[in-house]
C-alpha cells in the first residue's frame, strides 16, 4: 500500500514536470512548481521524513512561490515562442539520463536496511542509539541538526543572511515600479523604510 | 520485477532531474530556467530521502519500545539544502529583475543580440 502511494505520487511529479516543460505561460509554470513541491512534500511524509516534508511545504511550496510571483510582477509573464525543443538538448539529456540509470543498477534497493548509509556505526547508528542519552531530545532530526551538526546549521544561517544582503543590494530598499502600471501594494514590493534609516545604507 | 520495484524511485528521480536539465538548456527565458533549476533541486531532495527510507521503519522520533527508524542524517542534510536552495533562488530572481531593468527583456538570445549591437556601435 505504501509503495503504491509512493508510485502514484511520483507519477504525479512526472506529469507536473512535463507540464512545466510544455506550458509557455510563466505564471502557470510557477504555480505548477508550487504544486510540484507540495506533492513532493506528501511523498516525503510517506517516506518517514516528516521534518523535511513540512519544511518543503512551507519553504519550497510557500516562500519560493511568493519569490517567483514577486519577480514576475517586475517582469513579463510570457515566454517567447522561440528557443524550443532543441534536438541537441534532447539528445544530451537522454544520454545523461541513460548513464545515470545505468549507475543506479547496483544501488541498494528502496527500503533496504543493509545499505552503507544505514549501517555506518559512527553516523546513523550512533545518532539513533546515543542521541537520547547525549542530547535528550526525542526527535533525532532535531538533535542532529542543532547539536551534532550545529556548525552546519550556523553556516546555513550565514548563507541565508548573505543571500538577504545580496538581494537588498541588488534591488535597493526604496524600489518603485513605474507609477502608471503599478497597482497599490503589488506582490514583490519591498517594505518601505523611513528616509533617515535608508540613508545609512 | 524486484529490480524494477527496488529502483523505481531512483529512475523517477532521474527522469525529473533530466526534465529540469532540459528546461535549463532548451528554454531561453531566464525565469523559466530558474524554474527548471528548482525542479532539478527538488528531485535531488527526493533522491536523498529515498536512500534514507527503511522498510518497516518509522519517522526518527524515539519511541519507548524498540523500533526501527528511517535514517535521520539524510533528513538533516536535506533540511539544510531546502533552505539554502530558496536563498539562492532569491538571489537569482533579484539578478533577473535587474537584468530586466537594464535590457527590458528576460530572453537570453535577445540579451545577447543587444550586447552584440552595443559592441558593434
PDB file of C-alpha atoms in Angstrom:
ATOM      1  CA  UNK A   1       0.000   0.000   0.000  1.00  0.00           C
ATOM      2  CA  UNK A   2       2.803   2.375   0.952  1.00  0.00           C
ATOM      3  CA  UNK A   3       4.684   1.515  -2.213  1.00  0.00           C
ATOM      4  CA  UNK A   4       1.565   2.136  -4.268  1.00  0.00           C
ATOM      5  CA  UNK A   5       1.101   5.600  -2.711  1.00  0.00           C
ATOM      6  CA  UNK A   6       4.712   6.469  -3.487  1.00  0.00           C
ATOM      7  CA  UNK A   7       4.340   5.288  -7.080  1.00  0.00           C
ATOM      8  CA  UNK A   8       1.208   7.359  -7.669  1.00  0.00           C
ATOM      9  CA  UNK A   9       2.771  10.481  -6.122  1.00  0.00           C
ATOM     10  CA  UNK A  10       5.912  10.029  -8.227  1.00  0.00           C
ATOM     11  CA  UNK A  11       3.815   9.614 -11.380  1.00  0.00           C
ATOM     12  CA  UNK A  12       2.118  12.920 -10.479  1.00  0.00           C
ATOM     13  CA  UNK A  13       5.540  14.545 -10.166  1.00  0.00           C
ATOM     14  CA  UNK A  14       6.487  13.411 -13.668  1.00  0.00           C
ATOM     15  CA  UNK A  15       3.207  14.721 -15.117  1.00  0.00           C
ATOM     16  CA  UNK A  16       3.744  18.084 -13.402  1.00  0.00           C
ATOM     17  CA  UNK A  17       7.339  18.280 -14.682  1.00  0.00           C
ATOM     18  CA  UNK A  18       6.143  17.634 -18.249  1.00  0.00           C
ATOM     19  CA  UNK A  19       3.521  20.343 -17.757  1.00  0.00           C
ATOM     20  CA  UNK A  20       6.219  22.797 -16.703  1.00  0.00           C
ATOM     21  CA  UNK A  21       8.230  21.982 -19.833  1.00  0.00           C
ATOM     22  CA  UNK A  22       5.277  22.333 -22.201  1.00  0.00           C
ATOM     23  CA  UNK A  23       3.453  25.374 -20.818  1.00  0.00           C
ATOM     24  CA  UNK A  24       4.602  28.741 -22.123  1.00  0.00           C
ATOM     25  CA  UNK A  25       2.893  30.959 -19.559  1.00  0.00           C
ATOM     26  CA  UNK A  26       5.356  31.659 -16.747  1.00  0.00           C
ATOM     27  CA  UNK A  27       2.628  32.187 -14.150  1.00  0.00           C
ATOM     28  CA  UNK A  28       1.315  28.687 -14.848  1.00  0.00           C
ATOM     29  CA  UNK A  29       4.879  27.382 -14.559  1.00  0.00           C
ATOM     30  CA  UNK A  30       5.324  28.990 -11.155  1.00  0.00           C
ATOM     31  CA  UNK A  31       2.025  27.629  -9.835  1.00  0.00           C
ATOM     32  CA  UNK A  32       2.912  24.163 -11.148  1.00  0.00           C
ATOM     33  CA  UNK A  33       6.275  24.428  -9.393  1.00  0.00           C
ATOM     34  CA  UNK A  34       4.450  25.118  -6.115  1.00  0.00           C
ATOM     35  CA  UNK A  35       2.259  22.086  -6.739  1.00  0.00           C
ATOM     36  CA  UNK A  36       5.366  20.019  -7.525  1.00  0.00           C
ATOM     37  CA  UNK A  37       6.858  20.957  -4.143  1.00  0.00           C
ATOM     38  CA  UNK A  38       3.621  20.142  -2.359  1.00  0.00           C
ATOM     39  CA  UNK A  39       3.294  16.695  -3.966  1.00  0.00           C
ATOM     40  CA  UNK A  40       6.954  16.026  -3.139  1.00  0.00           C
ATOM     41  CA  UNK A  41       6.213  17.014   0.473  1.00  0.00           C
ATOM     42  CA  UNK A  42       3.376  14.479   0.525  1.00  0.00           C
ATOM     43  CA  UNK A  43       5.726  11.782  -0.700  1.00  0.00           C
ATOM     44  CA  UNK A  44       8.270  12.750   1.973  1.00  0.00           C
ATOM     45  CA  UNK A  45       5.638  12.088   4.664  1.00  0.00           C
ATOM     46  CA  UNK A  46       5.085   8.587   3.274  1.00  0.00           C
ATOM     47  CA  UNK A  47       8.855   8.034   3.360  1.00  0.00           C
ATOM     48  CA  UNK A  48       9.058   8.959   7.083  1.00  0.00           C
ATOM     49  CA  UNK A  49      10.754  12.306   6.524  1.00  0.00           C
ATOM     50  CA  UNK A  50       8.214  14.413   8.400  1.00  0.00           C
ATOM     51  CA  UNK A  51      10.572  17.301   9.211  1.00  0.00           C
ATOM     52  CA  UNK A  52      11.656  17.555   5.589  1.00  0.00           C
ATOM     53  CA  UNK A  53       8.023  17.392   4.477  1.00  0.00           C
ATOM     54  CA  UNK A  54       6.873  20.391   6.429  1.00  0.00           C
ATOM     55  CA  UNK A  55       9.958  22.400   5.550  1.00  0.00           C
ATOM     56  CA  UNK A  56       9.411  21.592   1.884  1.00  0.00           C
ATOM     57  CA  UNK A  57       5.717  22.522   2.119  1.00  0.00           C
ATOM     58  CA  UNK A  58       6.406  25.803   3.921  1.00  0.00           C
ATOM     59  CA  UNK A  59       9.616  26.916   2.226  1.00  0.00           C
ATOM     60  CA  UNK A  60       9.530  25.145  -1.140  1.00  0.00           C
ATOM     61  CA  UNK A  61       5.831  25.480  -1.905  1.00  0.00           C
ATOM     62  CA  UNK A  62       5.240  28.681   0.075  1.00  0.00           C
ATOM     63  CA  UNK A  63       8.131  31.103   0.198  1.00  0.00           C
ATOM     64  CA  UNK A  64       9.734  30.249  -3.121  1.00  0.00           C
ATOM     65  CA  UNK A  65       6.381  30.572  -4.936  1.00  0.00           C
ATOM     66  CA  UNK A  66       5.991  34.019  -3.386  1.00  0.00           C
ATOM     67  CA  UNK A  67       9.514  34.953  -4.514  1.00  0.00           C
ATOM     68  CA  UNK A  68       8.754  33.814  -8.073  1.00  0.00           C
ATOM     69  CA  UNK A  69       5.465  35.741  -8.118  1.00  0.00           C
ATOM     70  CA  UNK A  70       7.306  38.818  -6.862  1.00  0.00           C
ATOM     71  CA  UNK A  71       9.882  38.526  -9.628  1.00  0.00           C
ATOM     72  CA  UNK A  72       7.105  38.002 -12.211  1.00  0.00           C
ATOM     73  CA  UNK A  73       5.380  41.183 -11.048  1.00  0.00           C
ATOM     74  CA  UNK A  74       8.520  43.094 -12.080  1.00  0.00           C
ATOM     75  CA  UNK A  75       8.992  41.299 -15.411  1.00  0.00           C
ATOM     76  CA  UNK A  76       6.958  39.608 -18.146  1.00  0.00           C
ATOM     77  CA  UNK A  77       4.573  36.653 -17.900  1.00  0.00           C
ATOM     78  CA  UNK A  78       5.064  35.221 -21.377  1.00  0.00           C
ATOM     79  CA  UNK A  79       7.959  33.181 -22.573  1.00  0.00           C
ATOM     80  CA  UNK A  80       8.753  33.938 -26.224  1.00  0.00           C
ATOM     81  CA  UNK A  81       7.887  31.064 -28.593  1.00  0.00           C
ATOM     82  CA  UNK A  82      11.499  30.581 -29.611  1.00  0.00           C
ATOM     83  CA  UNK A  83      14.420  28.509 -28.413  1.00  0.00           C
ATOM     84  CA  UNK A  84      12.168  25.496 -28.166  1.00  0.00           C
ATOM     85  CA  UNK A  85      12.658  21.768 -28.291  1.00  0.00           C
ATOM     86  CA  UNK A  86      16.222  21.678 -29.452  1.00  0.00           C
ATOM     87  CA  UNK A  87      17.186  18.204 -30.692  1.00  0.00           C
ATOM     88  CA  UNK A  88      20.737  18.588 -29.391  1.00  0.00           C
ATOM     89  CA  UNK A  89      19.469  19.330 -25.898  1.00  0.00           C
ATOM     90  CA  UNK A  90      17.099  16.368 -26.031  1.00  0.00           C
ATOM     91  CA  UNK A  91      19.929  14.071 -27.146  1.00  0.00           C
ATOM     92  CA  UNK A  92      22.262  15.347 -24.433  1.00  0.00           C
ATOM     93  CA  UNK A  93      19.604  14.934 -21.746  1.00  0.00           C
ATOM     94  CA  UNK A  94      18.711  11.415 -22.944  1.00  0.00           C
ATOM     95  CA  UNK A  95      22.346  10.297 -22.880  1.00  0.00           C
ATOM     96  CA  UNK A  96      22.930  11.771 -19.419  1.00  0.00           C
ATOM     97  CA  UNK A  97      19.753  10.131 -18.137  1.00  0.00           C
ATOM     98  CA  UNK A  98      20.713   6.753 -19.595  1.00  0.00           C
ATOM     99  CA  UNK A  99      24.142   6.939 -17.958  1.00  0.00           C
ATOM    100  CA  UNK A 100      22.579   7.839 -14.601  1.00  0.00           C
ATOM    101  CA  UNK A 101      20.098   4.975 -14.854  1.00  0.00           C
ATOM    102  CA  UNK A 102      22.995   2.629 -15.640  1.00  0.00           C
ATOM    103  CA  UNK A 103      24.645   3.968 -12.485  1.00  0.00           C
ATOM    104  CA  UNK A 104      21.616   3.103 -10.314  1.00  0.00           C
ATOM    105  CA  UNK A 105      21.689  -0.591 -11.245  1.00  0.00           C
ATOM    106  CA  UNK A 106      23.929  -1.599  -8.343  1.00  0.00           C
ATOM    107  CA  UNK A 107      22.471   0.814  -5.810  1.00  0.00           C
ATOM    108  CA  UNK A 108      20.838  -0.615  -2.673  1.00  0.00           C
ATOM    109  CA  UNK A 109      17.146  -1.172  -3.313  1.00  0.00           C
ATOM    110  CA  UNK A 110      14.431   1.077  -1.927  1.00  0.00           C
ATOM    111  CA  UNK A 111      13.877   0.419   1.774  1.00  0.00           C
ATOM    112  CA  UNK A 112      16.972  -1.749   2.202  1.00  0.00           C
ATOM    113  CA  UNK A 113      18.288  -1.616   5.767  1.00  0.00           C
ATOM    114  CA  UNK A 114      21.670  -3.096   4.804  1.00  0.00           C
ATOM    115  CA  UNK A 115      22.900  -0.191   2.696  1.00  0.00           C
ATOM    116  CA  UNK A 116      26.066   1.598   3.871  1.00  0.00           C
ATOM    117  CA  UNK A 117      24.046   4.692   4.740  1.00  0.00           C
ATOM    118  CA  UNK A 118      22.020   2.746   7.319  1.00  0.00           C
ATOM    119  CA  UNK A 119      24.738   0.618   8.868  1.00  0.00           C
ATOM    120  CA  UNK A 120      27.576   3.117   9.321  1.00  0.00           C
ATOM    121  CA  UNK A 121      28.422   2.699  13.027  1.00  0.00           C
ATOM    122  CA  UNK A 122      29.585   6.258  13.726  1.00  0.00           C
ATOM    123  CA  UNK A 123      26.801   8.153  11.985  1.00  0.00           C
ATOM    124  CA  UNK A 124      23.267   6.805  11.710  1.00  0.00           C
ATOM    125  CA  UNK A 125      23.601   4.060  14.306  1.00  0.00           C
ATOM    126  CA  UNK A 126      25.325   6.421  16.750  1.00  0.00           C
ATOM    127  CA  UNK A 127      22.634   9.083  16.287  1.00  0.00           C
ATOM    128  CA  UNK A 128      19.803   6.596  16.732  1.00  0.00           C
ATOM    129  CA  UNK A 129      21.203   4.833  19.797  1.00  0.00           C
ATOM    130  CA  UNK A 130      23.134   7.517  21.656  1.00  0.00           C
ATOM    131  CA  UNK A 131      21.289  10.769  20.966  1.00  0.00           C
ATOM    132  CA  UNK A 132      18.724  10.109  23.685  1.00  0.00           C
ATOM    133  CA  UNK A 133      21.374   9.928  26.408  1.00  0.00           C
ATOM    134  CA  UNK A 134      23.726  12.515  24.886  1.00  0.00           C
ATOM    135  CA  UNK A 135      21.247  15.212  23.844  1.00  0.00           C
ATOM    136  CA  UNK A 136      17.959  14.132  25.408  1.00  0.00           C
ATOM    137  CA  UNK A 137      15.574  15.225  22.657  1.00  0.00           C
ATOM    138  CA  UNK A 138      13.256  12.509  21.337  1.00  0.00           C
ATOM    139  CA  UNK A 139      13.328  13.856  17.772  1.00  0.00           C
ATOM    140  CA  UNK A 140      16.645  12.625  16.370  1.00  0.00           C
ATOM    141  CA  UNK A 141      16.496  15.009  13.414  1.00  0.00           C
ATOM    142  CA  UNK A 142      16.405  17.972  15.787  1.00  0.00           C
ATOM    143  CA  UNK A 143      19.334  16.758  17.850  1.00  0.00           C
ATOM    144  CA  UNK A 144      21.462  16.097  14.759  1.00  0.00           C
ATOM    145  CA  UNK A 145      20.511  19.421  13.192  1.00  0.00           C
ATOM    146  CA  UNK A 146      21.053  21.615  16.219  1.00  0.00           C
ATOM    147  CA  UNK A 147      23.748  19.759  18.098  1.00  0.00           C
ATOM    148  CA  UNK A 148      25.851  17.187  16.223  1.00  0.00           C
ATOM    149  CA  UNK A 149      25.797  19.279  13.046  1.00  0.00           C
ATOM    150  CA  UNK A 150      25.343  22.640  14.751  1.00  0.00           C
ATOM    151  CA  UNK A 151      28.111  24.350  12.776  1.00  0.00           C
ATOM    152  CA  UNK A 152      26.461  23.214   9.563  1.00  0.00           C
ATOM    153  CA  UNK A 153      23.255  24.936  10.632  1.00  0.00           C
ATOM    154  CA  UNK A 154      25.218  28.036  11.621  1.00  0.00           C
ATOM    155  CA  UNK A 155      26.767  28.051   8.145  1.00  0.00           C
ATOM    156  CA  UNK A 156      23.279  27.736   6.647  1.00  0.00           C
ATOM    157  CA  UNK A 157      22.194  30.831   8.571  1.00  0.00           C
ATOM    158  CA  UNK A 158      25.221  32.701   7.206  1.00  0.00           C
ATOM    159  CA  UNK A 159      24.222  31.678   3.670  1.00  0.00           C
ATOM    160  CA  UNK A 160      20.659  32.911   4.171  1.00  0.00           C
ATOM    161  CA  UNK A 161      21.951  36.191   5.648  1.00  0.00           C
ATOM    162  CA  UNK A 162      24.331  36.658   2.717  1.00  0.00           C
ATOM    163  CA  UNK A 163      21.512  35.980   0.264  1.00  0.00           C
ATOM    164  CA  UNK A 164      19.331  38.563   2.014  1.00  0.00           C
ATOM    165  CA  UNK A 165      22.103  41.171   1.838  1.00  0.00           C
ATOM    166  CA  UNK A 166      22.714  40.311  -1.828  1.00  0.00           C
ATOM    167  CA  UNK A 167      19.033  40.683  -2.752  1.00  0.00           C
ATOM    168  CA  UNK A 168      18.767  44.001  -0.920  1.00  0.00           C
ATOM    169  CA  UNK A 169      21.918  45.374  -2.507  1.00  0.00           C
ATOM    170  CA  UNK A 170      20.762  44.274  -5.973  1.00  0.00           C
ATOM    171  CA  UNK A 171      17.264  45.659  -5.710  1.00  0.00           C
ATOM    172  CA  UNK A 172      17.762  48.555  -3.312  1.00  0.00           C
ATOM    173  CA  UNK A 173      15.473  49.372  -0.461  1.00  0.00           C
ATOM    174  CA  UNK A 174      13.310  52.086  -1.992  1.00  0.00           C
ATOM    175  CA  UNK A 175      12.286  50.409  -5.215  1.00  0.00           C
ATOM    176  CA  UNK A 176       9.230  51.583  -7.119  1.00  0.00           C
ATOM    177  CA  UNK A 177       7.767  50.329 -10.320  1.00  0.00           C
ATOM    178  CA  UNK A 178       6.638  52.962 -12.858  1.00  0.00           C
ATOM    179  CA  UNK A 179       3.589  54.608 -11.292  1.00  0.00           C
ATOM    180  CA  UNK A 180       1.167  54.213 -14.186  1.00  0.00           C
ATOM    181  CA  UNK A 181       1.405  50.396 -14.379  1.00  0.00           C
ATOM    182  CA  UNK A 182       1.900  49.568 -10.707  1.00  0.00           C
ATOM    183  CA  UNK A 183      -1.117  48.622  -8.634  1.00  0.00           C
ATOM    184  CA  UNK A 184      -1.047  49.555  -4.967  1.00  0.00           C
ATOM    185  CA  UNK A 185       0.876  47.036  -2.836  1.00  0.00           C
ATOM    186  CA  UNK A 186       1.635  44.606  -5.634  1.00  0.00           C
ATOM    187  CA  UNK A 187       3.331  41.326  -4.691  1.00  0.00           C
ATOM    188  CA  UNK A 188       7.083  41.818  -4.760  1.00  0.00           C
ATOM    189  CA  UNK A 189       7.019  45.384  -3.458  1.00  0.00           C
ATOM    190  CA  UNK A 190       9.581  45.646  -0.715  1.00  0.00           C
ATOM    191  CA  UNK A 191       8.591  47.295   2.533  1.00  0.00           C
ATOM    192  CA  UNK A 192       9.416  50.984   2.558  1.00  0.00           C
ATOM    193  CA  UNK A 193      11.755  52.219   5.260  1.00  0.00           C
ATOM    194  CA  UNK A 194      11.962  55.683   6.806  1.00  0.00           C
ATOM    195  CA  UNK A 195      14.333  58.032   4.943  1.00  0.00           C
ATOM    196  CA  UNK A 196      16.839  58.521   7.764  1.00  0.00           C
ATOM    197  CA  UNK A 197      17.335  54.749   8.009  1.00  0.00           C
ATOM    198  CA  UNK A 198      17.806  54.289   4.269  1.00  0.00           C
ATOM    199  CA  UNK A 199      20.485  56.989   4.069  1.00  0.00           C
ATOM    200  CA  UNK A 200      22.811  54.921   6.208  1.00  0.00           C
ATOM    201  CA  UNK A 201      22.917  52.148   3.620  1.00  0.00           C
TER     202      UNK A 201
ATOM    203  CA  UNK B   1      10.363  -7.321 -11.180  1.00  0.00           C
ATOM    204  CA  UNK B   2      12.192  -6.966  -7.897  1.00  0.00           C
ATOM    205  CA  UNK B   3      14.773  -4.736  -9.538  1.00  0.00           C
ATOM    206  CA  UNK B   4      12.099  -2.550 -11.074  1.00  0.00           C
ATOM    207  CA  UNK B   5      10.274  -2.099  -7.756  1.00  0.00           C
ATOM    208  CA  UNK B   6      13.514  -1.532  -5.861  1.00  0.00           C
ATOM    209  CA  UNK B   7      14.908   1.034  -8.250  1.00  0.00           C
ATOM    210  CA  UNK B   8      11.648   2.701  -9.383  1.00  0.00           C
ATOM    211  CA  UNK B   9      12.201   5.697  -7.113  1.00  0.00           C
ATOM    212  CA  UNK B  10      15.698   6.316  -8.422  1.00  0.00           C
ATOM    213  CA  UNK B  11      14.550   6.121 -12.022  1.00  0.00           C
ATOM    214  CA  UNK B  12      11.750   8.614 -11.467  1.00  0.00           C
ATOM    215  CA  UNK B  13      14.232  10.907  -9.724  1.00  0.00           C
ATOM    216  CA  UNK B  14      16.470  10.708 -12.790  1.00  0.00           C
ATOM    217  CA  UNK B  15      13.548  11.488 -15.117  1.00  0.00           C
ATOM    218  CA  UNK B  16      12.670  14.540 -13.009  1.00  0.00           C
ATOM    219  CA  UNK B  17      16.322  15.638 -12.930  1.00  0.00           C
ATOM    220  CA  UNK B  18      16.560  15.374 -16.697  1.00  0.00           C
ATOM    221  CA  UNK B  19      13.305  17.344 -17.080  1.00  0.00           C
ATOM    222  CA  UNK B  20      14.883  20.150 -15.054  1.00  0.00           C
ATOM    223  CA  UNK B  21      18.122  19.938 -17.003  1.00  0.00           C
ATOM    224  CA  UNK B  22      16.233  20.058 -20.304  1.00  0.00           C
ATOM    225  CA  UNK B  23      14.399  23.236 -19.236  1.00  0.00           C
ATOM    226  CA  UNK B  24      17.746  24.761 -18.242  1.00  0.00           C
ATOM    227  CA  UNK B  25      19.310  24.004 -21.642  1.00  0.00           C
ATOM    228  CA  UNK B  26      16.464  24.411 -24.115  1.00  0.00           C
ATOM    229  CA  UNK B  27      14.498  27.382 -22.754  1.00  0.00           C
ATOM    230  CA  UNK B  28      15.838  30.900 -23.282  1.00  0.00           C
ATOM    231  CA  UNK B  29      13.580  32.596 -20.745  1.00  0.00           C
ATOM    232  CA  UNK B  30      15.595  33.278 -17.598  1.00  0.00           C
ATOM    233  CA  UNK B  31      12.736  32.793 -15.113  1.00  0.00           C
ATOM    234  CA  UNK B  32      11.882  29.504 -16.829  1.00  0.00           C
ATOM    235  CA  UNK B  33      15.493  28.453 -16.336  1.00  0.00           C
ATOM    236  CA  UNK B  34      15.225  29.108 -12.594  1.00  0.00           C
ATOM    237  CA  UNK B  35      12.005  27.066 -12.502  1.00  0.00           C
ATOM    238  CA  UNK B  36      13.931  24.220 -14.173  1.00  0.00           C
ATOM    239  CA  UNK B  37      16.689  24.564 -11.608  1.00  0.00           C
ATOM    240  CA  UNK B  38      14.110  24.233  -8.811  1.00  0.00           C
ATOM    241  CA  UNK B  39      12.659  21.091 -10.411  1.00  0.00           C
ATOM    242  CA  UNK B  40      16.175  19.636 -10.549  1.00  0.00           C
ATOM    243  CA  UNK B  41      16.817  20.609  -6.946  1.00  0.00           C
ATOM    244  CA  UNK B  42      13.635  19.038  -5.568  1.00  0.00           C
ATOM    245  CA  UNK B  43      14.428  15.803  -7.387  1.00  0.00           C
ATOM    246  CA  UNK B  44      17.794  15.694  -5.595  1.00  0.00           C
ATOM    247  CA  UNK B  45      15.950  16.048  -2.257  1.00  0.00           C
ATOM    248  CA  UNK B  46      13.839  13.116  -3.319  1.00  0.00           C
ATOM    249  CA  UNK B  47      16.928  11.030  -4.115  1.00  0.00           C
ATOM    250  CA  UNK B  48      18.331  11.560  -0.616  1.00  0.00           C
ATOM    251  CA  UNK B  49      15.074  10.866   1.203  1.00  0.00           C
ATOM    252  CA  UNK B  50      14.675   7.664  -0.833  1.00  0.00           C
ATOM    253  CA  UNK B  51      18.090   6.477   0.340  1.00  0.00           C
ATOM    254  CA  UNK B  52      17.139   7.100   3.979  1.00  0.00           C
ATOM    255  CA  UNK B  53      13.925   5.068   3.938  1.00  0.00           C
ATOM    256  CA  UNK B  54      13.965   1.719   5.760  1.00  0.00           C
ATOM    257  CA  UNK B  55      11.254  -0.878   5.185  1.00  0.00           C
ATOM    258  CA  UNK B  56       9.017  -1.067   8.243  1.00  0.00           C
ATOM    259  CA  UNK B  57      10.739   1.925   9.805  1.00  0.00           C
ATOM    260  CA  UNK B  58       9.045   4.938  11.326  1.00  0.00           C
ATOM    261  CA  UNK B  59       9.931   8.624  11.438  1.00  0.00           C
ATOM    262  CA  UNK B  60      13.117   9.091  13.525  1.00  0.00           C
ATOM    263  CA  UNK B  61      11.375  10.247  16.687  1.00  0.00           C
ATOM    264  CA  UNK B  62      12.398   7.965  19.541  1.00  0.00           C
ATOM    265  CA  UNK B  63       9.741   5.694  20.997  1.00  0.00           C
ATOM    266  CA  UNK B  64       9.823   3.946  24.375  1.00  0.00           C
ATOM    267  CA  UNK B  65       9.766   0.463  22.904  1.00  0.00           C
ATOM    268  CA  UNK B  66      12.462  -0.650  20.435  1.00  0.00           C
ATOM    269  CA  UNK B  67      11.607   0.156  16.830  1.00  0.00           C
ATOM    270  CA  UNK B  68      13.381   0.575  13.527  1.00  0.00           C
ATOM    271  CA  UNK B  69      13.765   4.137  12.310  1.00  0.00           C
ATOM    272  CA  UNK B  70      14.495   5.673   8.951  1.00  0.00           C
ATOM    273  CA  UNK B  71      17.844   7.403   8.546  1.00  0.00           C
ATOM    274  CA  UNK B  72      17.796  10.804  10.332  1.00  0.00           C
ATOM    275  CA  UNK B  73      21.062  12.014   8.804  1.00  0.00           C
ATOM    276  CA  UNK B  74      19.726  12.420   5.258  1.00  0.00           C
ATOM    277  CA  UNK B  75      16.727  14.330   6.624  1.00  0.00           C
ATOM    278  CA  UNK B  76      19.046  16.803   8.307  1.00  0.00           C
ATOM    279  CA  UNK B  77      21.145  17.275   5.164  1.00  0.00           C
ATOM    280  CA  UNK B  78      18.042  17.927   3.071  1.00  0.00           C
ATOM    281  CA  UNK B  79      16.543  20.344   5.613  1.00  0.00           C
ATOM    282  CA  UNK B  80      19.680  22.462   5.205  1.00  0.00           C
ATOM    283  CA  UNK B  81      19.602  22.078   1.414  1.00  0.00           C
ATOM    284  CA  UNK B  82      15.971  23.255   1.123  1.00  0.00           C
ATOM    285  CA  UNK B  83      16.652  26.497   2.972  1.00  0.00           C
ATOM    286  CA  UNK B  84      19.887  27.191   1.092  1.00  0.00           C
ATOM    287  CA  UNK B  85      18.090  26.429  -2.178  1.00  0.00           C
ATOM    288  CA  UNK B  86      15.466  29.089  -1.515  1.00  0.00           C
ATOM    289  CA  UNK B  87      18.192  31.599  -0.625  1.00  0.00           C
ATOM    290  CA  UNK B  88      19.981  31.033  -3.938  1.00  0.00           C
ATOM    291  CA  UNK B  89      16.667  31.204  -5.828  1.00  0.00           C
ATOM    292  CA  UNK B  90      16.010  34.606  -4.247  1.00  0.00           C
ATOM    293  CA  UNK B  91      19.400  35.932  -5.394  1.00  0.00           C
ATOM    294  CA  UNK B  92      18.858  34.554  -8.906  1.00  0.00           C
ATOM    295  CA  UNK B  93      15.438  36.201  -9.171  1.00  0.00           C
ATOM    296  CA  UNK B  94      16.836  39.531  -7.929  1.00  0.00           C
ATOM    297  CA  UNK B  95      19.520  39.332 -10.639  1.00  0.00           C
ATOM    298  CA  UNK B  96      16.822  38.646 -13.251  1.00  0.00           C
ATOM    299  CA  UNK B  97      14.841  41.687 -12.139  1.00  0.00           C
ATOM    300  CA  UNK B  98      17.988  43.819 -12.561  1.00  0.00           C
ATOM    301  CA  UNK B  99      18.624  42.310 -15.996  1.00  0.00           C
ATOM    302  CA  UNK B 100      15.051  43.127 -16.994  1.00  0.00           C
ATOM    303  CA  UNK B 101      15.536  46.733 -15.904  1.00  0.00           C
ATOM    304  CA  UNK B 102      18.757  47.098 -17.911  1.00  0.00           C
ATOM    305  CA  UNK B 103      17.781  45.211 -21.087  1.00  0.00           C
ATOM    306  CA  UNK B 104      13.967  45.332 -20.986  1.00  0.00           C
ATOM    307  CA  UNK B 105      13.835  41.597 -21.752  1.00  0.00           C
ATOM    308  CA  UNK B 106      14.477  38.307 -19.933  1.00  0.00           C
ATOM    309  CA  UNK B 107      15.079  36.224 -23.062  1.00  0.00           C
ATOM    310  CA  UNK B 108      18.672  35.071 -23.256  1.00  0.00           C
ATOM    311  CA  UNK B 109      19.034  35.376 -27.043  1.00  0.00           C
ATOM    312  CA  UNK B 110      17.597  38.919 -27.098  1.00  0.00           C
ATOM    313  CA  UNK B 111      20.060  39.958 -24.399  1.00  0.00           C
ATOM    314  CA  UNK B 112      22.909  38.525 -26.483  1.00  0.00           C
ATOM    315  CA  UNK B 113      21.667  40.388 -29.574  1.00  0.00           C
ATOM    316  CA  UNK B 114      21.549  43.673 -27.635  1.00  0.00           C
ATOM    317  CA  UNK B 115      25.083  43.120 -26.380  1.00  0.00           C
ATOM    318  CA  UNK B 116      26.344  42.376 -29.916  1.00  0.00           C
ATOM    319  CA  UNK B 117      24.759  45.611 -31.141  1.00  0.00           C
ATOM    320  CA  UNK B 118      26.421  47.573 -28.368  1.00  0.00           C
ATOM    321  CA  UNK B 119      29.788  46.088 -29.251  1.00  0.00           C
ATOM    322  CA  UNK B 120      29.385  46.966 -32.938  1.00  0.00           C
ATOM    323  CA  UNK B 121      28.417  50.578 -32.356  1.00  0.00           C
TER     324      UNK B 121
END
